[in-house]
mmCIF file of C-alpha atoms in Angstrom:
data_model
loop_
_atom_site.group_PDB
_atom_site.id
_atom_site.type_symbol
_atom_site.label_atom_id
_atom_site.label_comp_id
_atom_site.label_asym_id
_atom_site.label_seq_id
_atom_site.Cartn_x
_atom_site.Cartn_y
_atom_site.Cartn_z
ATOM 1 C CA MET K 56 24.483 7.340 68.054
ATOM 2 C CA ARG K 57 25.189 4.286 65.837
ATOM 3 C CA ILE K 58 22.311 1.715 66.188
ATOM 4 C CA GLY K 59 22.656 -2.062 64.733
ATOM 5 C CA SER K 60 25.089 -3.404 67.100
ATOM 6 C CA GLY K 61 24.249 -6.999 67.412
ATOM 7 C CA CYS K 62 22.500 -7.952 64.196
ATOM 8 C CA GLY K 63 25.257 -9.129 62.545
ATOM 9 C CA LEU K 64 27.394 -6.227 61.871
ATOM 10 C CA GLN K 65 31.050 -6.330 63.460
ATOM 11 C CA GLN K 66 30.618 -3.849 66.474
ATOM 12 C CA PRO K 67 31.905 -4.984 70.037
ATOM 13 C CA LYS K 68 31.078 -8.016 71.774
ATOM 14 C CA ALA K 69 26.896 -7.213 73.060
ATOM 15 C CA THR K 70 24.900 -9.070 76.107
ATOM 16 C CA PRO K 71 21.885 -10.753 74.559
ATOM 17 C CA ASN K 72 19.754 -7.470 76.378
ATOM 18 C CA GLN K 73 21.274 -5.096 74.390
ATOM 19 C CA LYS K 74 21.463 -7.110 70.956
ATOM 20 C CA ILE K 75 17.397 -7.214 71.453
ATOM 21 C CA TYR K 76 17.434 -3.791 71.860
ATOM 22 C CA TYR K 77 19.686 -2.545 69.472
ATOM 23 C CA CYS K 78 17.462 -5.207 66.710
ATOM 24 C CA MET K 79 14.700 -3.363 67.842
ATOM 25 C CA GLN K 80 16.070 0.269 67.417
ATOM 26 C CA ILE K 81 16.648 -0.854 64.153
ATOM 27 C CA TYR K 82 12.445 -2.287 63.468
ATOM 28 C CA ILE K 83 11.241 1.147 64.933
ATOM 29 C CA LEU K 84 13.714 3.111 62.673
ATOM 30 C CA ARG K 85 12.942 1.017 59.472
ATOM 31 C CA ILE K 86 8.811 2.035 60.837
ATOM 32 C CA PHE K 87 8.961 5.447 61.779
ATOM 33 C CA PRO K 88 12.153 7.203 59.535
ATOM 34 C CA VAL K 89 14.396 9.363 60.891
ATOM 35 C CA ASP K 90 17.661 11.719 59.572
ATOM 36 C CA VAL K 91 19.932 9.007 59.374
ATOM 37 C CA LYS K 92 23.412 9.719 58.693
ATOM 38 C CA TYR K 93 26.467 7.360 57.187
ATOM 39 C CA GLN K 94 29.799 7.527 57.890
ATOM 40 C CA ILE K 95 31.543 7.691 54.766
ATOM 41 C CA PHE K 96 35.253 6.653 55.152
ATOM 42 C CA VAL K 97 37.425 8.632 52.452
ATOM 43 C CA SER K 98 40.637 7.275 51.141
ATOM 44 C CA SER K 99 43.400 8.586 48.817
ATOM 45 C CA THR K 100 46.839 9.992 48.492
ATOM 46 C CA PHE K 101 47.389 12.599 49.882
ATOM 47 C CA ILE K 102 50.167 15.943 48.769
ATOM 48 C CA ASP K 103 48.731 15.468 45.371
ATOM 49 C CA LEU K 104 44.875 15.165 45.567
ATOM 50 C CA GLN K 105 44.517 17.798 48.553
ATOM 51 C CA ASP K 106 42.498 20.240 46.123
ATOM 52 C CA GLU K 107 40.146 16.713 44.978
ATOM 53 C CA ARG K 108 39.453 15.672 49.139
ATOM 54 C CA ARG K 109 38.287 18.785 49.293
ATOM 55 C CA ALA K 110 36.469 18.798 46.701
ATOM 56 C CA THR K 111 35.407 15.503 48.058
ATOM 57 C CA ILE K 112 34.834 15.962 51.557
ATOM 58 C CA GLU K 113 32.189 19.309 50.283
ATOM 59 C CA ALA K 114 30.105 16.630 48.096
ATOM 60 C CA ILE K 115 30.427 14.309 51.404
ATOM 61 C CA LEU K 116 28.661 17.480 54.018
ATOM 62 C CA ASN K 117 26.825 18.980 51.344
ATOM 63 C CA ILE K 118 24.288 15.444 50.583
ATOM 64 C CA GLY K 119 23.872 15.654 54.302
ATOM 65 C CA HIS K 120 26.162 12.501 55.502
ATOM 66 C CA ILE K 121 29.599 12.279 57.215
ATOM 67 C CA PRO K 122 32.820 11.559 56.266
ATOM 68 C CA VAL K 123 36.021 10.376 57.838
ATOM 69 C CA GLY K 124 39.618 10.307 56.256
ATOM 70 C CA MET K 125 42.621 9.162 57.765
ATOM 71 C CA GLU K 126 45.862 9.718 54.095
ATOM 72 C CA ALA K 127 46.809 12.365 56.014
ATOM 73 C CA PHE K 128 47.925 9.774 58.955
ATOM 74 C CA GLN K 129 50.983 7.864 58.478
ATOM 75 C CA ALA K 130 50.049 4.359 59.961
ATOM 76 C CA SER K 131 53.460 3.645 60.474
ATOM 77 C CA ASP K 132 52.849 0.846 62.691
ATOM 78 C CA ASP K 133 50.513 -1.796 63.831
ATOM 79 C CA THR K 134 48.503 0.194 66.190
ATOM 80 C CA GLN K 135 48.186 3.109 64.334
ATOM 81 C CA TRP K 136 46.861 0.851 61.083
ATOM 82 C CA ASP K 137 44.524 -1.014 63.965
ATOM 83 C CA TYR K 138 43.087 2.379 64.778
ATOM 84 C CA ILE K 139 42.563 3.085 60.828
ATOM 85 C CA LYS K 140 41.003 -0.273 60.337
ATOM 86 C CA ARG K 141 38.263 0.833 63.442
ATOM 87 C CA ARG K 142 37.468 4.134 61.630
ATOM 88 C CA ILE K 143 36.902 1.695 58.490
ATOM 89 C CA ASP K 144 34.771 -1.396 60.899
ATOM 90 C CA GLU K 145 32.614 1.607 61.638
ATOM 91 C CA SER K 146 31.962 3.515 58.757
ATOM 92 C CA ASP K 147 29.274 2.865 56.573
ATOM 93 C CA TYR K 148 30.695 3.248 52.929
ATOM 94 C CA TYR K 149 33.933 3.592 51.514
ATOM 95 C CA VAL K 150 35.228 6.350 48.879
ATOM 96 C CA VAL K 151 39.041 5.721 46.709
ATOM 97 C CA ILE K 152 40.221 8.529 45.202
ATOM 98 C CA VAL K 153 42.744 7.324 42.840
ATOM 99 C CA GLY K 154 45.566 9.648 40.477
ATOM 100 C CA GLU K 155 48.893 9.301 39.086
ATOM 101 C CA ARG K 156 50.722 8.670 42.342
ATOM 102 C CA TYR K 157 50.389 5.012 45.037
ATOM 103 C CA GLY K 158 51.647 6.636 47.724
ATOM 104 C CA SER K 159 53.836 5.422 50.930
ATOM 105 C CA GLU K 160 54.061 1.705 51.372
ATOM 106 C CA GLN K 161 54.055 -1.428 53.270
ATOM 107 C CA ASP K 162 55.677 -4.903 52.514
ATOM 108 C CA GLY K 163 54.865 -3.797 48.890
ATOM 109 C CA THR K 164 51.628 -2.914 49.441
ATOM 110 C CA SER K 165 50.482 1.075 49.723
ATOM 111 C CA TYR K 166 48.206 2.433 52.893
ATOM 112 C CA THR K 167 45.454 3.415 50.297
ATOM 113 C CA GLN K 168 45.125 -0.030 48.833
ATOM 114 C CA MET K 169 45.868 -1.644 52.536
ATOM 115 C CA GLU K 170 42.022 0.446 53.306
ATOM 116 C CA TYR K 171 40.184 -0.619 50.348
ATOM 117 C CA GLU K 172 41.016 -4.658 50.123
ATOM 118 C CA TYR K 173 40.607 -4.281 54.276
ATOM 119 C CA ALA K 174 36.676 -2.568 53.620
ATOM 120 C CA VAL K 175 35.990 -4.887 50.713
ATOM 121 C CA ALA K 176 37.520 -7.714 52.694
ATOM 122 C CA GLN K 177 34.657 -6.274 55.740
ATOM 123 C CA GLY K 178 31.667 -6.007 53.035
ATOM 124 C CA VAL K 179 31.594 -2.105 53.427
ATOM 125 C CA PRO K 180 30.720 -1.191 50.302
ATOM 126 C CA VAL K 181 32.948 0.781 48.031
ATOM 127 C CA ALA K 182 32.829 3.584 44.949
ATOM 128 C CA GLY K 183 36.084 4.183 43.329
ATOM 129 C CA PHE K 184 36.768 7.061 41.875
ATOM 130 C CA LEU K 185 39.618 7.258 39.024
ATOM 131 C CA LEU K 186 41.695 9.958 37.256
ATOM 132 C CA ASP K 187 39.809 10.357 33.654
ATOM 133 C CA PRO K 188 42.084 9.299 30.529
ATOM 134 C CA LEU K 189 42.536 11.909 29.387
ATOM 135 C CA ALA K 190 42.699 13.916 31.866
ATOM 136 C CA ARG K 191 45.887 11.903 33.161
ATOM 137 C CA LYS K 192 47.929 12.667 29.760
ATOM 138 C CA SER K 193 47.824 16.425 30.913
ATOM 139 C CA TRP K 194 48.249 15.703 34.488
ATOM 140 C CA PRO K 195 51.049 17.625 35.915
ATOM 141 C CA SER K 196 54.394 15.864 36.397
ATOM 142 C CA ASP K 197 55.230 16.543 40.177
ATOM 143 C CA ARG K 198 51.859 14.579 41.320
ATOM 144 C CA VAL K 199 52.899 11.245 39.621
ATOM 145 C CA GLU K 200 55.195 9.074 40.330
ATOM 146 C CA TYR K 201 56.613 7.463 37.535
ATOM 147 C CA GLU K 202 58.558 4.548 39.393
ATOM 148 C CA LYS K 203 55.289 3.427 40.047
ATOM 149 C CA LYS K 204 53.627 3.356 37.659
ATOM 150 C CA ASP K 205 52.974 -0.228 37.253
ATOM 151 C CA LYS K 206 51.335 -0.752 40.631
ATOM 152 C CA VAL K 207 49.450 1.913 40.542
ATOM 153 C CA GLU K 208 47.811 0.826 37.472
ATOM 154 C CA ASN K 209 47.645 -2.714 38.289
ATOM 155 C CA PHE K 210 45.504 -0.984 41.622
ATOM 156 C CA ARG K 211 43.089 0.722 39.218
ATOM 157 C CA ALA K 212 42.315 -2.149 37.377
ATOM 158 C CA LEU K 213 41.516 -3.607 40.665
ATOM 159 C CA CYS K 214 39.085 -0.513 41.652
ATOM 160 C CA GLN K 215 37.548 -1.438 38.299
ATOM 161 C CA GLN K 216 36.349 -4.990 39.554
ATOM 162 C CA LYS K 217 33.445 -2.185 42.093
ATOM 163 C CA LEU K 218 31.771 0.568 41.442
ATOM 164 C CA VAL K 219 33.599 3.339 39.778
ATOM 165 C CA LYS K 220 33.550 6.451 37.834
ATOM 166 C CA PHE K 221 35.950 8.587 36.271
ATOM 167 C CA TRP K 222 36.430 12.308 36.671
ATOM 168 C CA LYS K 223 38.195 15.457 35.413
ATOM 169 C CA ASN K 224 38.617 17.812 37.881
ATOM 170 C CA PRO K 225 37.535 18.698 41.670
ATOM 171 C CA ASP K 226 34.499 19.918 40.223
ATOM 172 C CA ASP K 227 33.533 17.277 38.683
ATOM 173 C CA LEU K 228 35.016 15.338 41.091
ATOM 174 C CA ALA K 229 32.628 16.424 43.087
ATOM 175 C CA ALA K 230 29.302 15.825 41.380
ATOM 176 C CA ARG K 231 29.913 12.433 40.826
ATOM 177 C CA VAL K 232 31.128 11.437 44.246
ATOM 178 C CA ALA K 233 27.805 12.727 45.136
ATOM 179 C CA MET K 234 25.637 10.894 42.461
ATOM 180 C CA ALA K 235 27.507 8.030 42.585
ATOM 181 C CA LEU K 236 26.979 8.166 46.799
ATOM 182 C CA ASN K 237 23.705 8.513 46.663
ATOM 183 C CA GLU K 238 22.786 5.484 43.843
ATOM 184 C CA LEU K 239 24.860 3.376 45.859
ATOM 185 C CA MET K 240 23.340 4.276 49.731
ATOM 186 C CA ARG K 241 20.369 2.829 47.405
ATOM 187 C CA GLN K 242 21.322 -0.276 46.824
ATOM 188 C CA LYS K 243 23.103 -0.627 49.576
ATOM 189 C CA PRO K 244 21.164 0.936 51.933
ATOM 190 C CA ARG K 245 23.811 0.317 55.382
ATOM 191 C CA THR K 246 22.948 1.344 59.683
ATOM 192 C CA GLY K 247 23.965 5.113 59.236
ATOM 193 C CA TRP K 248 23.833 7.165 62.331
ATOM 194 C CA VAL K 249 20.971 9.033 64.683
ATOM 195 C CA ARG K 250 20.481 11.541 66.873
ATOM 196 C CA ALA K 251 21.010 9.595 70.085
ATOM 197 C CA ASP K 252 17.496 11.796 71.471
ATOM 198 C CA ILE K 253 15.409 10.251 68.299
ATOM 199 C CA VAL K 254 16.556 6.456 69.568
ATOM 200 C CA PRO K 255 13.905 4.492 71.784
ATOM 201 C CA SER K 256 15.735 4.265 75.611
ATOM 202 C CA PHE K 257 16.070 0.878 77.528
ATOM 203 C CA LYS K 258 13.079 2.173 80.275
ATOM 204 C CA VAL K 259 11.003 2.133 76.224
ATOM 205 C CA MET K 260 12.337 -0.924 75.197
ATOM 206 C CA ASP K 261 11.107 -2.422 78.651
ATOM 207 C CA GLU K 262 7.672 -0.959 78.912
ATOM 208 C CA LEU K 263 7.058 -2.324 75.237
ATOM 209 C CA ALA K 264 8.783 -6.404 75.823
ATOM 210 C CA ALA K 265 6.606 -6.015 79.146
ATOM 211 C CA LEU K 266 3.226 -4.992 77.297
ATOM 212 C CA SER K 267 4.014 -8.139 74.804
ATOM 213 C CA GLU K 268 4.951 -10.677 78.215
ATOM 214 C CA GLU K 269 1.592 -9.231 78.776
ATOM 215 C CA LYS K 270 -0.074 -9.866 75.561
ATOM 216 C CA ARG K 271 0.902 -13.838 75.570
ATOM 217 C CA THR K 272 -0.013 -13.956 79.699
ATOM 218 C CA LEU K 273 -3.414 -12.635 78.786
ATOM 219 C CA GLN K 274 -3.492 -14.991 75.086
ATOM 220 C CA ALA K 275 -2.549 -18.001 77.165
ATOM 221 C CA LYS K 276 -5.587 -17.036 79.594
ATOM 222 C CA LEU K 277 -7.719 -16.837 77.288
ATOM 223 C CA GLU K 278 -6.723 -19.816 75.467
ATOM 224 C CA GLN K 279 -6.488 -22.103 78.688
ATOM 225 C CA VAL K 280 -10.173 -21.239 79.885
ATOM 226 C CA LEU K 281 -11.907 -21.300 75.881
ATOM 227 C CA SER K 282 -9.714 -24.547 75.896
ATOM 228 C CA ALA K 283 -11.606 -26.181 79.266
ATOM 229 C CA ASN K 284 -14.958 -24.578 77.919
ATOM 230 C CA THR K 285 -15.258 -23.196 81.312
ATOM 231 C CA LEU K 286 -15.068 -19.598 80.683
ATOM 232 C CA LYS K 287 -17.775 -17.912 83.449
ATOM 233 C CA ILE K 288 -18.175 -13.977 82.604
ATOM 234 C CA PRO K 289 -18.628 -12.446 86.290
ATOM 235 C CA ALA K 290 -22.014 -11.270 87.203
ATOM 236 C CA ASP K 291 -20.797 -7.563 87.903
ATOM 237 C CA VAL K 292 -18.414 -7.253 83.886
ATOM 238 C CA ARG K 293 -22.529 -9.032 82.692
ATOM 239 C CA ILE K 294 -24.022 -5.923 83.782
ATOM 240 C CA ARG K 295 -21.280 -3.329 82.776
ATOM 241 C CA ILE K 296 -21.803 -5.107 79.396
ATOM 242 C CA ASP K 297 -25.246 -4.541 78.969
ATOM 243 C CA ALA K 298 -24.749 -1.327 79.903
ATOM 244 C CA LEU K 299 -22.207 -0.122 77.017
ATOM 245 C CA LYS K 300 -24.422 -1.687 74.651
ATOM 246 C CA GLN K 301 -27.264 1.058 75.581
ATOM 247 C CA ARG K 302 -25.062 4.004 74.854
ATOM 248 C CA LEU K 303 -24.691 5.126 71.032
ATOM 249 C CA LEU K 304 -21.834 6.755 69.859
ATOM 250 C CA THR K 305 -23.714 9.463 68.277
ATOM 251 C CA GLU K 306 -24.815 10.203 72.030
ATOM 252 C CA ILE K 307 -21.371 10.993 72.996
ATOM 253 C CA VAL K 308 -19.596 12.480 70.174
ATOM 254 C CA ASP K 309 -20.947 15.402 67.320
ATOM 255 C CA ILE K 310 -21.313 14.567 64.315
ATOM 256 C CA VAL K 311 -20.873 15.393 60.687
ATOM 257 C CA GLU K 312 -24.015 13.733 59.601
ATOM 258 C CA PRO K 313 -26.541 10.759 60.272
ATOM 259 C CA PRO K 314 -23.848 8.016 59.716
ATOM 260 C CA ASP K 315 -25.029 5.373 56.470
ATOM 261 C CA GLN K 316 -24.504 2.650 59.287
ATOM 262 C CA THR K 317 -25.273 0.768 61.911
ATOM 263 C CA VAL K 318 -24.538 4.017 64.873
ATOM 264 C CA PRO K 319 -22.210 1.120 66.620
ATOM 265 C CA ASN K 320 -22.328 0.818 70.982
ATOM 266 C CA LEU K 321 -20.101 2.080 73.403
ATOM 267 C CA LEU K 322 -19.386 -1.806 73.448
ATOM 268 C CA GLN K 323 -18.403 -2.103 70.284
ATOM 269 C CA THR K 324 -16.303 1.503 70.353
ATOM 270 C CA LEU K 325 -14.158 0.239 72.994
ATOM 271 C CA LEU K 326 -13.816 -3.161 70.957
ATOM 272 C CA GLU K 327 -12.587 -1.030 67.871
ATOM 273 C CA LEU K 328 -10.069 1.401 70.083
ATOM 274 C CA ASN K 329 -9.180 -1.990 71.966
ATOM 275 C CA VAL K 330 -5.959 -2.425 69.973
ATOM 276 C CA VAL K 331 -4.732 1.405 70.474
ATOM 277 C CA LEU K 332 -6.362 1.472 74.064
ATOM 278 C CA SER K 333 -4.454 -1.551 75.409
ATOM 279 C CA LYS K 334 -1.385 -0.826 74.696
ATOM 280 C CA GLY K 335 -0.991 3.350 75.817
ATOM 281 C CA SER K 336 -1.708 5.520 73.369
ATOM 282 C CA GLU K 337 -1.796 9.577 72.892
ATOM 283 C CA ASN K 338 -5.312 12.040 71.918
ATOM 284 C CA TRP K 339 -4.288 11.589 68.459
ATOM 285 C CA GLU K 340 -3.814 8.161 68.117
ATOM 286 C CA VAL K 341 -6.667 7.172 69.504
ATOM 287 C CA GLY K 342 -8.795 9.776 66.956
ATOM 288 C CA GLU K 343 -6.508 8.471 64.476
ATOM 289 C CA ARG K 344 -7.921 5.169 64.810
ATOM 290 C CA LEU K 345 -11.523 6.431 65.697
ATOM 291 C CA LEU K 346 -12.134 8.603 62.896
ATOM 292 C CA ARG K 347 -10.692 6.086 60.422
ATOM 293 C CA SER K 348 -13.580 3.373 62.103
ATOM 294 C CA TYR K 349 -16.332 5.815 62.168
ATOM 295 C CA GLU K 350 -15.994 8.560 59.232
ATOM 296 C CA PHE K 351 -19.830 10.806 60.432
ATOM 297 C CA ILE K 352 -17.218 12.122 63.734
ATOM 298 C CA ALA K 353 -16.736 15.285 64.006
ATOM 299 C CA ASP K 354 -13.768 16.014 65.739
ATOM 300 C CA GLY K 355 -11.659 12.972 66.455
ATOM 301 C CA TYR K 356 -9.754 14.980 69.060
ATOM 302 C CA TYR K 357 -13.319 15.589 71.503
ATOM 303 C CA ALA K 358 -14.579 12.507 70.768
ATOM 304 C CA VAL K 359 -11.621 10.786 71.718
ATOM 305 C CA GLU K 360 -12.269 12.859 75.183
ATOM 306 C CA ALA K 361 -15.807 12.388 75.427
ATOM 307 C CA ILE K 362 -15.209 8.276 75.390
ATOM 308 C CA ALA K 363 -12.758 8.563 76.957
ATOM 309 C CA ALA K 364 -14.613 10.136 79.881
ATOM 310 C CA GLU K 365 -17.273 7.329 80.204
ATOM 311 C CA LEU K 366 -15.035 4.475 79.462
ATOM 312 C CA ALA K 367 -12.553 6.294 82.550
ATOM 313 C CA ALA K 368 -16.899 6.672 84.596
ATOM 314 C CA HIS K 369 -16.652 2.525 83.730
ATOM 315 C CA ASN K 370 -13.412 1.663 85.759
ATOM 316 C CA LEU K 371 -12.527 0.941 81.545
ATOM 317 C CA LEU K 372 -9.327 3.580 80.843
ATOM 318 C CA GLU K 373 -7.180 5.725 83.051
ATOM 319 C CA VAL K 374 -5.692 8.465 81.913
ATOM 320 C CA THR K 375 -1.810 9.600 82.617
ATOM 321 C CA ARG K 376 -0.842 13.523 81.562
ATOM 322 C CA PHE K 377 3.042 14.112 81.113
ATOM 323 C CA GLN K 378 4.795 17.279 79.693
ATOM 324 C CA THR K 379 6.098 17.125 75.544
ATOM 325 C CA ARG K 380 9.203 18.892 75.453
ATOM 326 C CA GLN K 381 7.014 21.735 74.058
ATOM 327 C CA ASN K 382 6.720 22.222 77.653
ATOM 328 C CA THR K 383 2.476 21.513 76.738
ATOM 329 C CA THR K 384 0.339 18.958 78.530
ATOM 330 C CA ALA K 385 -0.313 15.016 76.673
ATOM 331 C CA LYS K 386 -2.422 12.117 78.024
ATOM 332 C CA ILE K 387 -2.037 8.402 77.195
ATOM 333 C CA TYR K 388 -5.071 6.535 77.244
ATOM 334 C CA THR K 389 -4.419 2.613 78.421
ATOM 335 C CA LEU K 390 -7.120 0.304 79.160
ATOM 336 C CA THR K 391 -6.874 -0.400 83.489
ATOM 337 C CA SER K 392 -6.636 -4.234 84.166
ATOM 338 C CA TYR K 393 -10.705 -4.101 84.257
ATOM 339 C CA GLY K 394 -10.347 -2.979 81.614
ATOM 340 C CA LYS K 395 -8.761 -5.348 79.772
ATOM 341 C CA ASP K 396 -10.340 -8.392 80.892
ATOM 342 C CA LEU K 397 -14.112 -7.454 80.113
ATOM 343 C CA VAL K 398 -13.017 -6.818 76.441
ATOM 344 C CA MET K 399 -11.578 -10.444 76.691
ATOM 345 C CA TYR K 400 -15.643 -11.338 77.845
ATOM 346 C CA ALA K 401 -16.523 -9.183 75.402
ATOM 347 C CA GLN K 402 -14.938 -11.043 72.064
ATOM 348 C CA HIS K 403 -15.695 -14.120 73.857
ATOM 349 C CA LEU K 404 -19.617 -13.525 73.738
ATOM 350 C CA ALA K 405 -19.517 -12.151 70.337
ATOM 351 C CA GLU K 406 -17.464 -15.178 69.177
ATOM 352 C CA GLN K 407 -20.482 -17.836 71.310
ATOM 353 C CA GLN K 408 -23.304 -15.684 69.654
ATOM 354 C CA ALA K 409 -21.560 -15.757 65.906
ATOM 355 C CA THR K 410 -20.856 -19.557 66.780
ATOM 356 C CA GLU K 411 -24.525 -20.117 68.123
ATOM 357 C CA VAL K 412 -26.056 -18.041 64.755
#
């Protein structure tokens, strides 16, 4: 699946929502790296460089990417040339192999050179691989276009305005292609392709957007009541907050050793976990946050289970179960609406107390 449409890349027209979706895909994939495969357009004359092309394609496959070639396709009319241009448009990198033939032409320019110039014009990173000057001296005469020597030289000079490497035989070419492409990918990372089943779906993106909107709404609500200085905490919420303060974390979870810090109560623990619970998180995410904050806890998994049970008993947390691809049951822990309100009130009380001190 191609990613990145609508973020400045040349792609078919997309709706505003699709553009947001694609941009969010790139953002998420940069945070959580996945196996991205690059599409690499391989250009050259065909008959004289079959072994070299085969070596190049194998080298690209061996480093885990996708080679695309059109040199065997005779672009004899505009429609076919448009087809070639589309293949270059959707490629991440462009490789050209130059021997001693200039190739078939249209209006005095070879299709290989037209492809090269088009890739450069479209901003596709290019890498040229030119026959080594020493190898040229012993190159088979049946693989040389003597009548087009000047054009070959001019094309070589054009290629040398960008990244070029020189090769002597197919094996040497394959090694240089692999090294040059790895360096080019490091210097100029591109969009690439990923498996469709690991890219966040529209449903997931909608959920993220909804959570983001909910957060903005709550923040606006809090700012409004705070600015008016009229925040009134309901009596039942005050009672619940006091109850959470009375329950120490060490009474709920197993510990490795006595903590060298003040033992947090259940309210403090809830506020600490709010960042993961407000958006909905799996056990491992909540446990990771918990262990990072409180190193004295013995087992993150069971600690999360115990804390979740306590919070659920106060109607602050809901647990959703779902089936994983491995046919196991996983859980998502999410604050209830009441839980989010309680967190907001508790944070306000803490800020008030800090101001009074």
